[in-house]
PDB file of C-alpha atoms (C1' of nucleotides) in Angstrom:
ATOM      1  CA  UNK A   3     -64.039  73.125   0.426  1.00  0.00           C
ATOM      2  CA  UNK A   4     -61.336  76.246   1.408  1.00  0.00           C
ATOM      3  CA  UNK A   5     -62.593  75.713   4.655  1.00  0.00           C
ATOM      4  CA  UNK A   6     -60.705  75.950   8.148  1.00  0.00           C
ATOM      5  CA  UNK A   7     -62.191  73.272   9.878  1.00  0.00           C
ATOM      6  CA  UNK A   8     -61.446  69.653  10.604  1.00  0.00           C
ATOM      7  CA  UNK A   9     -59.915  68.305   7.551  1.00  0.00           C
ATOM      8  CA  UNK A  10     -56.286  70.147   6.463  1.00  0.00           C
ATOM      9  CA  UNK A  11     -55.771  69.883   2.504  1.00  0.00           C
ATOM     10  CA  UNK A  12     -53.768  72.207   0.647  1.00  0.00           C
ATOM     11  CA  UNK A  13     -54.099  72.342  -2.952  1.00  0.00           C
ATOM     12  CA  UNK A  14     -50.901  72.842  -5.176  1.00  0.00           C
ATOM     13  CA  UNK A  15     -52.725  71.516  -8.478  1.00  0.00           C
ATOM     14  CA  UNK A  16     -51.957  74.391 -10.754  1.00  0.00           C
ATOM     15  CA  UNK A  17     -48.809  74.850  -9.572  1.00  0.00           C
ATOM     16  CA  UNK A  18     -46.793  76.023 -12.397  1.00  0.00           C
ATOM     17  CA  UNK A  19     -47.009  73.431 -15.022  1.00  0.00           C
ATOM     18  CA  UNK A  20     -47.837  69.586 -14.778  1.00  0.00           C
ATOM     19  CA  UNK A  21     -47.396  67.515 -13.112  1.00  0.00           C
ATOM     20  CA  UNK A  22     -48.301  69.145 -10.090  1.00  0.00           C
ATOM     21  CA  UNK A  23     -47.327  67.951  -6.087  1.00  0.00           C
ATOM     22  CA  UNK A  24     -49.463  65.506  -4.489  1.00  0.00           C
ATOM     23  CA  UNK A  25     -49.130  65.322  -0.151  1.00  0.00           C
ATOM     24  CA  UNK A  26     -52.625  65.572   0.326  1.00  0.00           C
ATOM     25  CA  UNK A  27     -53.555  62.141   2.045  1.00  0.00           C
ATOM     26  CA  UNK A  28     -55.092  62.817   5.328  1.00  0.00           C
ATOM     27  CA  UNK A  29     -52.297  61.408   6.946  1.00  0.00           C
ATOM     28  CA  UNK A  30     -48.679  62.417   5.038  1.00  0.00           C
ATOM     29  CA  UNK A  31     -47.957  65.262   7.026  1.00  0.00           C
ATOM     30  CA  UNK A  32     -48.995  64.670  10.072  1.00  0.00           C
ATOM     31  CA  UNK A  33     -46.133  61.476   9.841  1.00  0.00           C
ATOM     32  CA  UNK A  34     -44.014  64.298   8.485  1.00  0.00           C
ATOM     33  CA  UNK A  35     -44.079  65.995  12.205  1.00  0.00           C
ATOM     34  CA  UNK A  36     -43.680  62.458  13.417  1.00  0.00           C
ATOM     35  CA  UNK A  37     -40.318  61.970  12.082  1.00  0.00           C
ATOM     36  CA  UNK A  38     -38.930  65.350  12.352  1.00  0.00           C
ATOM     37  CA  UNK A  39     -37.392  64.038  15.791  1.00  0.00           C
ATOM     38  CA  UNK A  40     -35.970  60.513  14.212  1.00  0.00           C
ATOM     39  CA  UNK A  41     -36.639  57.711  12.839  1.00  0.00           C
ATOM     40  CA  UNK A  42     -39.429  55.538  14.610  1.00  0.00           C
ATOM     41  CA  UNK A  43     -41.293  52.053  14.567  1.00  0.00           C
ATOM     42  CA  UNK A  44     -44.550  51.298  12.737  1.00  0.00           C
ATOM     43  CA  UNK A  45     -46.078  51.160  16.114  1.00  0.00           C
ATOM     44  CA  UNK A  46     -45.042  53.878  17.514  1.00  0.00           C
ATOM     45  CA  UNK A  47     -46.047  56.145  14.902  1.00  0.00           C
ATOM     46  CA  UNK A  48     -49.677  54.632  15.170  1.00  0.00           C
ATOM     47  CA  UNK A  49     -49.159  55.640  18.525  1.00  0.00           C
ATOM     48  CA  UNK A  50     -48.535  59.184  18.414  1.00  0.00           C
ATOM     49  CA  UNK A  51     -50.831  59.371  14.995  1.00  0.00           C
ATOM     50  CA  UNK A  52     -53.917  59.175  16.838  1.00  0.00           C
ATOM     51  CA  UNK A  53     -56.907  57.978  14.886  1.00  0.00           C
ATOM     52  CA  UNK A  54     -55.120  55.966  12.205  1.00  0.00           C
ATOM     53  CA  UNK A  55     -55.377  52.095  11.522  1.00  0.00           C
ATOM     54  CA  UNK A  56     -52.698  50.125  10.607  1.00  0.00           C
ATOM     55  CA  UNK A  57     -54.161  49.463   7.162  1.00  0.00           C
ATOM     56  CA  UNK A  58     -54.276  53.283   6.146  1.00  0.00           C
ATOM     57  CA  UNK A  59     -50.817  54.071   7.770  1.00  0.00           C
ATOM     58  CA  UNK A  60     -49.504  51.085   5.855  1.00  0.00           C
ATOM     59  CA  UNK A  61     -50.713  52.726   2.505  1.00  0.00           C
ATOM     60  CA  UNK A  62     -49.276  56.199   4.230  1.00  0.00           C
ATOM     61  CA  UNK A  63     -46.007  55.179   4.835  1.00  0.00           C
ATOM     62  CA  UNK A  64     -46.050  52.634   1.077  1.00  0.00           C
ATOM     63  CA  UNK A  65     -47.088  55.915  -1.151  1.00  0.00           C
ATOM     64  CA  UNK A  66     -43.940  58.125   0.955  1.00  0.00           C
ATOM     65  CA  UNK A  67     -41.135  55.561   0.383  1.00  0.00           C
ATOM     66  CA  UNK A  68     -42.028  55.464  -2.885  1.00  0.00           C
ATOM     67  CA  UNK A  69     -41.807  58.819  -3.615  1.00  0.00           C
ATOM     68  CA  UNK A  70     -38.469  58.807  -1.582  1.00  0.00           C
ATOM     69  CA  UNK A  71     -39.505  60.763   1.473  1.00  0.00           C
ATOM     70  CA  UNK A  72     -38.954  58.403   3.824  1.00  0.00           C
ATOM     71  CA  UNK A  73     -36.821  55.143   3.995  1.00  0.00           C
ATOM     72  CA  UNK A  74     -38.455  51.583   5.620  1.00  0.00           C
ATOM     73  CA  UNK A  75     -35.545  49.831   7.526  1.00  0.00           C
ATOM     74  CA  UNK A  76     -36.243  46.305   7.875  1.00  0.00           C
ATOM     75  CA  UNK A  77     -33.969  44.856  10.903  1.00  0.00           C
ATOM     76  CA  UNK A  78     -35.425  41.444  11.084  1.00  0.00           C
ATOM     77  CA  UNK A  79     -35.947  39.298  13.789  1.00  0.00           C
ATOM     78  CA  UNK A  80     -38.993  38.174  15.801  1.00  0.00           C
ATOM     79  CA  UNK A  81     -40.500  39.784  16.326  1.00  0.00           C
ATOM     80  CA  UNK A  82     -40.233  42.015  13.433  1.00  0.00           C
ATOM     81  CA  UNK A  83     -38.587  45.542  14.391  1.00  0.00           C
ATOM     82  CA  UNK A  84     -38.937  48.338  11.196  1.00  0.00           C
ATOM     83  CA  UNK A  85     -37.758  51.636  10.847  1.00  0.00           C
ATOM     84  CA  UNK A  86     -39.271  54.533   9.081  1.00  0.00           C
ATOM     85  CA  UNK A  87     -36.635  57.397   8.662  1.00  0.00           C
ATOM     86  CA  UNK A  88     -37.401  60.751   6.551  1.00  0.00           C
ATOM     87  CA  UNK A  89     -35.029  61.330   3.633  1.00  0.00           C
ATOM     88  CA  UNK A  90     -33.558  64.859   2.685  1.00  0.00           C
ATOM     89  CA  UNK A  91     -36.608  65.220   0.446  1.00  0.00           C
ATOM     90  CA  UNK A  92     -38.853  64.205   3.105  1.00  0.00           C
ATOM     91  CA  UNK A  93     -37.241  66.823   5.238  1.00  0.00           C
ATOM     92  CA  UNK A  94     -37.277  69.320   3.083  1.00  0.00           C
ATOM     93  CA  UNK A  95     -40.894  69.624   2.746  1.00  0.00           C
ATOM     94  CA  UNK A  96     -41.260  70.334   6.565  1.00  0.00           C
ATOM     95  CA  UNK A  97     -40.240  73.885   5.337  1.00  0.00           C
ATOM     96  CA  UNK A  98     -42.982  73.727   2.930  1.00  0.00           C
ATOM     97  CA  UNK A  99     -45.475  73.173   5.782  1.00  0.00           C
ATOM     98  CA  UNK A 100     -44.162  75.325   8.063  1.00  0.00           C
ATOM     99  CA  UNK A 101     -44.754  78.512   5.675  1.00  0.00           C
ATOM    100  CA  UNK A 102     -48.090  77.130   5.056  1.00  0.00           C
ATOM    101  CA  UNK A 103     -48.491  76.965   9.073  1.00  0.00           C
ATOM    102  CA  UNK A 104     -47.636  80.145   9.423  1.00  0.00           C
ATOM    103  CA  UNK A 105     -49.966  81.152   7.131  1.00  0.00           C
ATOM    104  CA  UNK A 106     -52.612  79.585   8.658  1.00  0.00           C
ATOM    105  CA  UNK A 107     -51.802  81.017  11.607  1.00  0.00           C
ATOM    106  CA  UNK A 108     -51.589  84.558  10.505  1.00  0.00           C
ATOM    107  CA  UNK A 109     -55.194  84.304   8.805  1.00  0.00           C
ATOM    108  CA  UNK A 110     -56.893  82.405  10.973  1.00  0.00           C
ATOM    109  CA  UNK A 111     -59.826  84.978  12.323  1.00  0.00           C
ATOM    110  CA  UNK A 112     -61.391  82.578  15.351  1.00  0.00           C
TER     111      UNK A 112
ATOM    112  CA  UNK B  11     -51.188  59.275  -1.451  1.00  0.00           C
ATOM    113  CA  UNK B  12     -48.012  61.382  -1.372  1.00  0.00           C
ATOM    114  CA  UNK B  13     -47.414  61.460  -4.884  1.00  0.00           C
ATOM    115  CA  UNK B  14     -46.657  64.014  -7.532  1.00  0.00           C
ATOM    116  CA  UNK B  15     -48.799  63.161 -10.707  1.00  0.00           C
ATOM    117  CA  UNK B  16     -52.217  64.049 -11.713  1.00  0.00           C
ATOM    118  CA  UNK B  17     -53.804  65.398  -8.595  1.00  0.00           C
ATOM    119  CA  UNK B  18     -52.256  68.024  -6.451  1.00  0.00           C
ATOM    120  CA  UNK B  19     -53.369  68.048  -2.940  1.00  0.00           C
ATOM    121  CA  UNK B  20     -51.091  68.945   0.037  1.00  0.00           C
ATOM    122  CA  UNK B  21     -52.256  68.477   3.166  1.00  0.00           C
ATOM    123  CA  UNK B  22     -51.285  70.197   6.051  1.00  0.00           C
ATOM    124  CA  UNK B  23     -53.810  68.821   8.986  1.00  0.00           C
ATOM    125  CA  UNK B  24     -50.775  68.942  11.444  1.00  0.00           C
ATOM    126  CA  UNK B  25     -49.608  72.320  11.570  1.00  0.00           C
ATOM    127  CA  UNK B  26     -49.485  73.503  14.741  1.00  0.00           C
ATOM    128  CA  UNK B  27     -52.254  72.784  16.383  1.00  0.00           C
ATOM    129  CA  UNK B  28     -55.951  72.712  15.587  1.00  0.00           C
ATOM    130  CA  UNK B  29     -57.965  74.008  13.699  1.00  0.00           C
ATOM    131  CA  UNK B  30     -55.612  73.423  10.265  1.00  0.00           C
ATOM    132  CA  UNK B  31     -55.843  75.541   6.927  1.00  0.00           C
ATOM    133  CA  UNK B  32     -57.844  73.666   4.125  1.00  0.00           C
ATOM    134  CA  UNK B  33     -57.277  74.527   1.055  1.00  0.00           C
ATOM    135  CA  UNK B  34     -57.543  70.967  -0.348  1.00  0.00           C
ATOM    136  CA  UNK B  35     -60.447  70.932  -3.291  1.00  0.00           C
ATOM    137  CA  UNK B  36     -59.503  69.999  -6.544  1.00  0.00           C
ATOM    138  CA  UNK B  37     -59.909  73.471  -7.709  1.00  0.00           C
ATOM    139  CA  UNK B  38     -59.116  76.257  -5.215  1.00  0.00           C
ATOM    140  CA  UNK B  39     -55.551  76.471  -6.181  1.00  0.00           C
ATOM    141  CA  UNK B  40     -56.380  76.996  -9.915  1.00  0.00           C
ATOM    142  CA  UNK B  41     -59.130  79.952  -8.690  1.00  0.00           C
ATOM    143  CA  UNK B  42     -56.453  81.398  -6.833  1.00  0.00           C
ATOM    144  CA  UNK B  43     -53.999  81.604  -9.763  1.00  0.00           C
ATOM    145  CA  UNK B  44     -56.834  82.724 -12.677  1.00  0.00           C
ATOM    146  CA  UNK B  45     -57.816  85.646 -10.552  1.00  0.00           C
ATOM    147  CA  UNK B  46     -54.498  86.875  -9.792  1.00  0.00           C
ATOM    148  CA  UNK B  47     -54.089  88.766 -12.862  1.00  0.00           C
ATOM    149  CA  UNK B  48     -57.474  90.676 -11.876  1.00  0.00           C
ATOM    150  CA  UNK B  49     -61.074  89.771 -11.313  1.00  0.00           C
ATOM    151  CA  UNK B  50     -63.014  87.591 -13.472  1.00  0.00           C
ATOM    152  CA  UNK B  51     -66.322  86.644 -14.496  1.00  0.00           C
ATOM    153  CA  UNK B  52     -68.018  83.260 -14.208  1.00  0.00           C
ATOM    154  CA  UNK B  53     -67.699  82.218 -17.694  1.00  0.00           C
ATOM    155  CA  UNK B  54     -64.286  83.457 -17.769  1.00  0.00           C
ATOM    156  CA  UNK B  55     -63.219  81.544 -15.032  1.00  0.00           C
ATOM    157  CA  UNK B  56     -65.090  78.261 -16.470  1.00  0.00           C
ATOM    158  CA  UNK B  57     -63.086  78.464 -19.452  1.00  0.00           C
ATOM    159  CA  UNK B  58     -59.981  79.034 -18.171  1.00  0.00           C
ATOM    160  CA  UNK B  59     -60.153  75.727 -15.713  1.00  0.00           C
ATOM    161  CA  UNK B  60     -60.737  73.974 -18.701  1.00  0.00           C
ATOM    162  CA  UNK B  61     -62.876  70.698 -16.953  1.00  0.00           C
ATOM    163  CA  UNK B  62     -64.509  72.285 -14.030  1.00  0.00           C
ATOM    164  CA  UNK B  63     -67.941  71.759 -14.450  1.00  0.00           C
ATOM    165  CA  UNK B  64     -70.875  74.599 -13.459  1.00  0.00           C
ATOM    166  CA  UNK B  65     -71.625  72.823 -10.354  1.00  0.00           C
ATOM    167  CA  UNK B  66     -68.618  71.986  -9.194  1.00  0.00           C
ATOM    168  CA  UNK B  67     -67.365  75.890  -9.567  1.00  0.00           C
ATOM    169  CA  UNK B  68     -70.036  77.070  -7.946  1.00  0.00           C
ATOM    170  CA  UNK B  69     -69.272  75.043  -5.146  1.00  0.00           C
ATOM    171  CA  UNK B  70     -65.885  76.193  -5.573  1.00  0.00           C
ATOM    172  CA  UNK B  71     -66.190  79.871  -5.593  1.00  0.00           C
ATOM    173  CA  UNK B  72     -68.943  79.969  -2.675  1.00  0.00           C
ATOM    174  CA  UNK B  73     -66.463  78.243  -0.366  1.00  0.00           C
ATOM    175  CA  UNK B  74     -63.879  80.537  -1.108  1.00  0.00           C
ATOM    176  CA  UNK B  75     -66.270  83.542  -0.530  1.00  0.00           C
ATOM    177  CA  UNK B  76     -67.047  82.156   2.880  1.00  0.00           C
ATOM    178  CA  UNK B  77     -63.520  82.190   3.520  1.00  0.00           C
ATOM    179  CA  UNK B  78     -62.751  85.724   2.392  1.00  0.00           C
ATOM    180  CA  UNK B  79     -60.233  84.389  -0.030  1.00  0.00           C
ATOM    181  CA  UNK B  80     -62.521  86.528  -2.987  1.00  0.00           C
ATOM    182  CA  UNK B  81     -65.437  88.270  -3.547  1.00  0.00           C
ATOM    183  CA  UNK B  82     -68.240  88.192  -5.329  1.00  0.00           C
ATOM    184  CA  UNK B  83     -70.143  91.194  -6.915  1.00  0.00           C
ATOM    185  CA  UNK B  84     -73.253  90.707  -8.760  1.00  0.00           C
ATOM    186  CA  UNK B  85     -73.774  93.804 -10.906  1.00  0.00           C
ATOM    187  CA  UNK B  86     -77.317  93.048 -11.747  1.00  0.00           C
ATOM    188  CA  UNK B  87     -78.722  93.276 -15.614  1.00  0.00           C
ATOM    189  CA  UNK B  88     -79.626  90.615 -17.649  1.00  0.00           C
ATOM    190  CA  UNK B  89     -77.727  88.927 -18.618  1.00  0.00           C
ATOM    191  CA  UNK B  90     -76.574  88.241 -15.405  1.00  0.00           C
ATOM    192  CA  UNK B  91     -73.261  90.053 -14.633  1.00  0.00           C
ATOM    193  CA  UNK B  92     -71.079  88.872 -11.595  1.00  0.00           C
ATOM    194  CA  UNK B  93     -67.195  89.296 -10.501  1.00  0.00           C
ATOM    195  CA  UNK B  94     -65.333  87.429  -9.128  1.00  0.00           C
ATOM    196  CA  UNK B  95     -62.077  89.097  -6.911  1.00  0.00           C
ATOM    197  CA  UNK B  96     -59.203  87.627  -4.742  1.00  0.00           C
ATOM    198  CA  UNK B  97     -59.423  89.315  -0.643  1.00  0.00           C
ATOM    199  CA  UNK B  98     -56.219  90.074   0.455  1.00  0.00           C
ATOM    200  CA  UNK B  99     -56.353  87.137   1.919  1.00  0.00           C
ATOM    201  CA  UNK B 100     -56.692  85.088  -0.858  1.00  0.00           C
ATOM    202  CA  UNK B 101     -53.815  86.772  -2.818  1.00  0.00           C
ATOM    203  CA  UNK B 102     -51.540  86.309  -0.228  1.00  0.00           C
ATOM    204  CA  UNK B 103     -52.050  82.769  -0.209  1.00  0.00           C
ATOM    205  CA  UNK B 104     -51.055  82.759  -3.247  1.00  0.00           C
ATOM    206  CA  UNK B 105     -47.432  83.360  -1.918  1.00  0.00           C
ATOM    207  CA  UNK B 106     -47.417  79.817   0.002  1.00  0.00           C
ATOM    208  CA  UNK B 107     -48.446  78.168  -3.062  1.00  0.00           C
ATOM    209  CA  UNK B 108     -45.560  79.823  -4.754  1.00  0.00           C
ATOM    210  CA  UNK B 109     -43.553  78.228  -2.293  1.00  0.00           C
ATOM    211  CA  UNK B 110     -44.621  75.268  -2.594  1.00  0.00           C
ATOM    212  CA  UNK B 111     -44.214  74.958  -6.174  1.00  0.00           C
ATOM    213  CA  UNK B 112     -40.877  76.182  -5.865  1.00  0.00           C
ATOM    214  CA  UNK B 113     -40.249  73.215  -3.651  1.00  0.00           C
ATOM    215  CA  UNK B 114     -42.037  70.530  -6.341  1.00  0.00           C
ATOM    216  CA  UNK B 115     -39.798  72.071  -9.229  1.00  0.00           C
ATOM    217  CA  UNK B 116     -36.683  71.331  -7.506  1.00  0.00           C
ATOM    218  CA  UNK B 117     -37.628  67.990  -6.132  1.00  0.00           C
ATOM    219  CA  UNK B 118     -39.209  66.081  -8.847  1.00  0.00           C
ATOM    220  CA  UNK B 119     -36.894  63.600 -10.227  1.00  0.00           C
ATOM    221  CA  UNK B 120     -38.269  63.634 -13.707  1.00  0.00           C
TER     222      UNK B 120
ATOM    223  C1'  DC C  29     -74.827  84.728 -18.422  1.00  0.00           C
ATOM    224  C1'  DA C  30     -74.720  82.531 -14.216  1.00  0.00           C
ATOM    225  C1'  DG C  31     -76.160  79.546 -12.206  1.00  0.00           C
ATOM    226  C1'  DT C  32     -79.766  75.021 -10.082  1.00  0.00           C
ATOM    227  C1'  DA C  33     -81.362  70.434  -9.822  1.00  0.00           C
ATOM    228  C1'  DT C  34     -80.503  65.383 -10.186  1.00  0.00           C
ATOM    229  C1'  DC C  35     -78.225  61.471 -10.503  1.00  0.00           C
ATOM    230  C1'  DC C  36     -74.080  58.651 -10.293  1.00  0.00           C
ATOM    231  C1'  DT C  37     -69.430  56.867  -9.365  1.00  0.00           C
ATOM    232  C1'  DA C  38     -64.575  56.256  -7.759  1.00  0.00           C
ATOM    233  C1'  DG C  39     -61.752  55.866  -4.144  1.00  0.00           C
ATOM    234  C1'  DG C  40     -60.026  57.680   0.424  1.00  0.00           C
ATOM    235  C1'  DA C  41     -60.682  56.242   4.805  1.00  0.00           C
ATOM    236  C1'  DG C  42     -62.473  53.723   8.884  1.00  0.00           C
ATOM    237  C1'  DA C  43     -63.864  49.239  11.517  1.00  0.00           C
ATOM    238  C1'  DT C  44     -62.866  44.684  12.432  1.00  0.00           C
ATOM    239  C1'  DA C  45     -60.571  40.372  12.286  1.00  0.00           C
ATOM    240  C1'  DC C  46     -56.641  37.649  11.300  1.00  0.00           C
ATOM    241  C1'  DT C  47     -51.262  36.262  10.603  1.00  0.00           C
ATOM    242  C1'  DG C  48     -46.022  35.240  10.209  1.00  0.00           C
TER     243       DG C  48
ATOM    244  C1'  DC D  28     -44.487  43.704  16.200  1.00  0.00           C
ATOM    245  C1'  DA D  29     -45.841  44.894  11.793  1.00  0.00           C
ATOM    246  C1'  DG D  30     -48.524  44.256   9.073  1.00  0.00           C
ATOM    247  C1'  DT D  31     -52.919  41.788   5.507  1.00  0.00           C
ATOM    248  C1'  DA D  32     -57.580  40.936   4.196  1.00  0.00           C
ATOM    249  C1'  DT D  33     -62.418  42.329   3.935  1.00  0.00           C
ATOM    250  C1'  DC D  34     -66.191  45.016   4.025  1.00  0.00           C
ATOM    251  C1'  DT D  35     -68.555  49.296   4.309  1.00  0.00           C
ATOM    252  C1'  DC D  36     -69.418  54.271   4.223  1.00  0.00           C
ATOM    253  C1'  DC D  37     -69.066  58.848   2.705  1.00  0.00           C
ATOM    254  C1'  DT D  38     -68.531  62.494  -0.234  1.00  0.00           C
ATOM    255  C1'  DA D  39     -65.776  65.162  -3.629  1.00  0.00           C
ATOM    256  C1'  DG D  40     -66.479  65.617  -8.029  1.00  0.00           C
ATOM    257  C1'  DG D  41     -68.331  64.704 -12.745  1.00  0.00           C
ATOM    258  C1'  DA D  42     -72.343  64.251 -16.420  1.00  0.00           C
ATOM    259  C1'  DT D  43     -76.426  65.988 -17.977  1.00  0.00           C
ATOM    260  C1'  DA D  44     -80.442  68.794 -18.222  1.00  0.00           C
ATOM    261  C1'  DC D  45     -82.922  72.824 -17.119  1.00  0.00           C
ATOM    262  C1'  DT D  46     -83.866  78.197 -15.788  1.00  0.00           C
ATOM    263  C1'  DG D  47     -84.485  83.396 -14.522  1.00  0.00           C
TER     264       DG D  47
END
DNA sequence: CAGTATCCTAGGAGATACTG
DNA sequence: CAGTATCTCCTAGGATACTG
């Protein structure tokens, strides 16, 4: 736990009152950063997400639309061609991560 | 994943590059906001995060310690007397989580 | 008071294989 | 291409009991 290593999780439980903000799948943000540029295709995203399987970016990408950070553009055809766009929201929180970054950054001893 | 009810994690794996900040244990946040009104024993802490269990605080508090996000200062006696205190760092961090809660107050729908 | 010591479980996450 | 379907593993975190 509260450690700098490998795994990035930021706690925001007790932030002010319930119920608190939840982006702490291993994989939200780092699609976050993927998007920032435009929208892009399931596999591409896979692509530049190293390390993820399609089963666990599926549920990544699921849990964001619903919470309306990201749109899923379905434009048919065979084969199948999706699009994953942020939303304002979506965007929004790249601010949120930024400070965060620059936290890190500025406290990071090593 | 990515969603704002009962558990609050925010992850933040992609900023910049590696190594990312952690911060992502159930109950680091909650520390970090019960000691910023002054240091704090144990007990005090246990009640106040009503549902951490001894174990599980421990854990807590000795991670954070390795970090330099608080200290802890065992005053000797018996009974047992120790302190718990945010770093510098620690408090400061306090000022992203700030941020980020501003961000969840103005974006949840509800 | 301030912890250890044990045991146990839920679920996030990965590997692999398959499909419309 | 954009996913499902399974199975398995790991470990954060909780319950409970005990101690210097």
């Amino acid at each position: 736990m509260a450690t700098f290593d490998e795994a990035g999780v930021f706690d925001l439980r007790e932030c002010a009152d319930r119920p608190p903000l939840r982006v702490g799948d291993k994989w939200s943000g780092a699609v976050l950063r993927c998007l920032e540029d435009g929208p892009h295709r399931f596999t591409a995203l896979k692509a530049r997400l190293r390390g993820v399987n399609a089963k666990v970016l599926t549920e990544t990408l699921r849990a964001m639309e619903r919470d309306r950070w990201l749109t899923r553009t379905d434009h048919g055809g065979n084969p199948p061609h999706v699009e994953y766009a942020l939303t304002g929201t979506g965007r929004s929180l790249i601010g949120v991560l930024d400070t965060a970054c620059a936290w890190a950054r500025e406290h990071q001893a090593n």
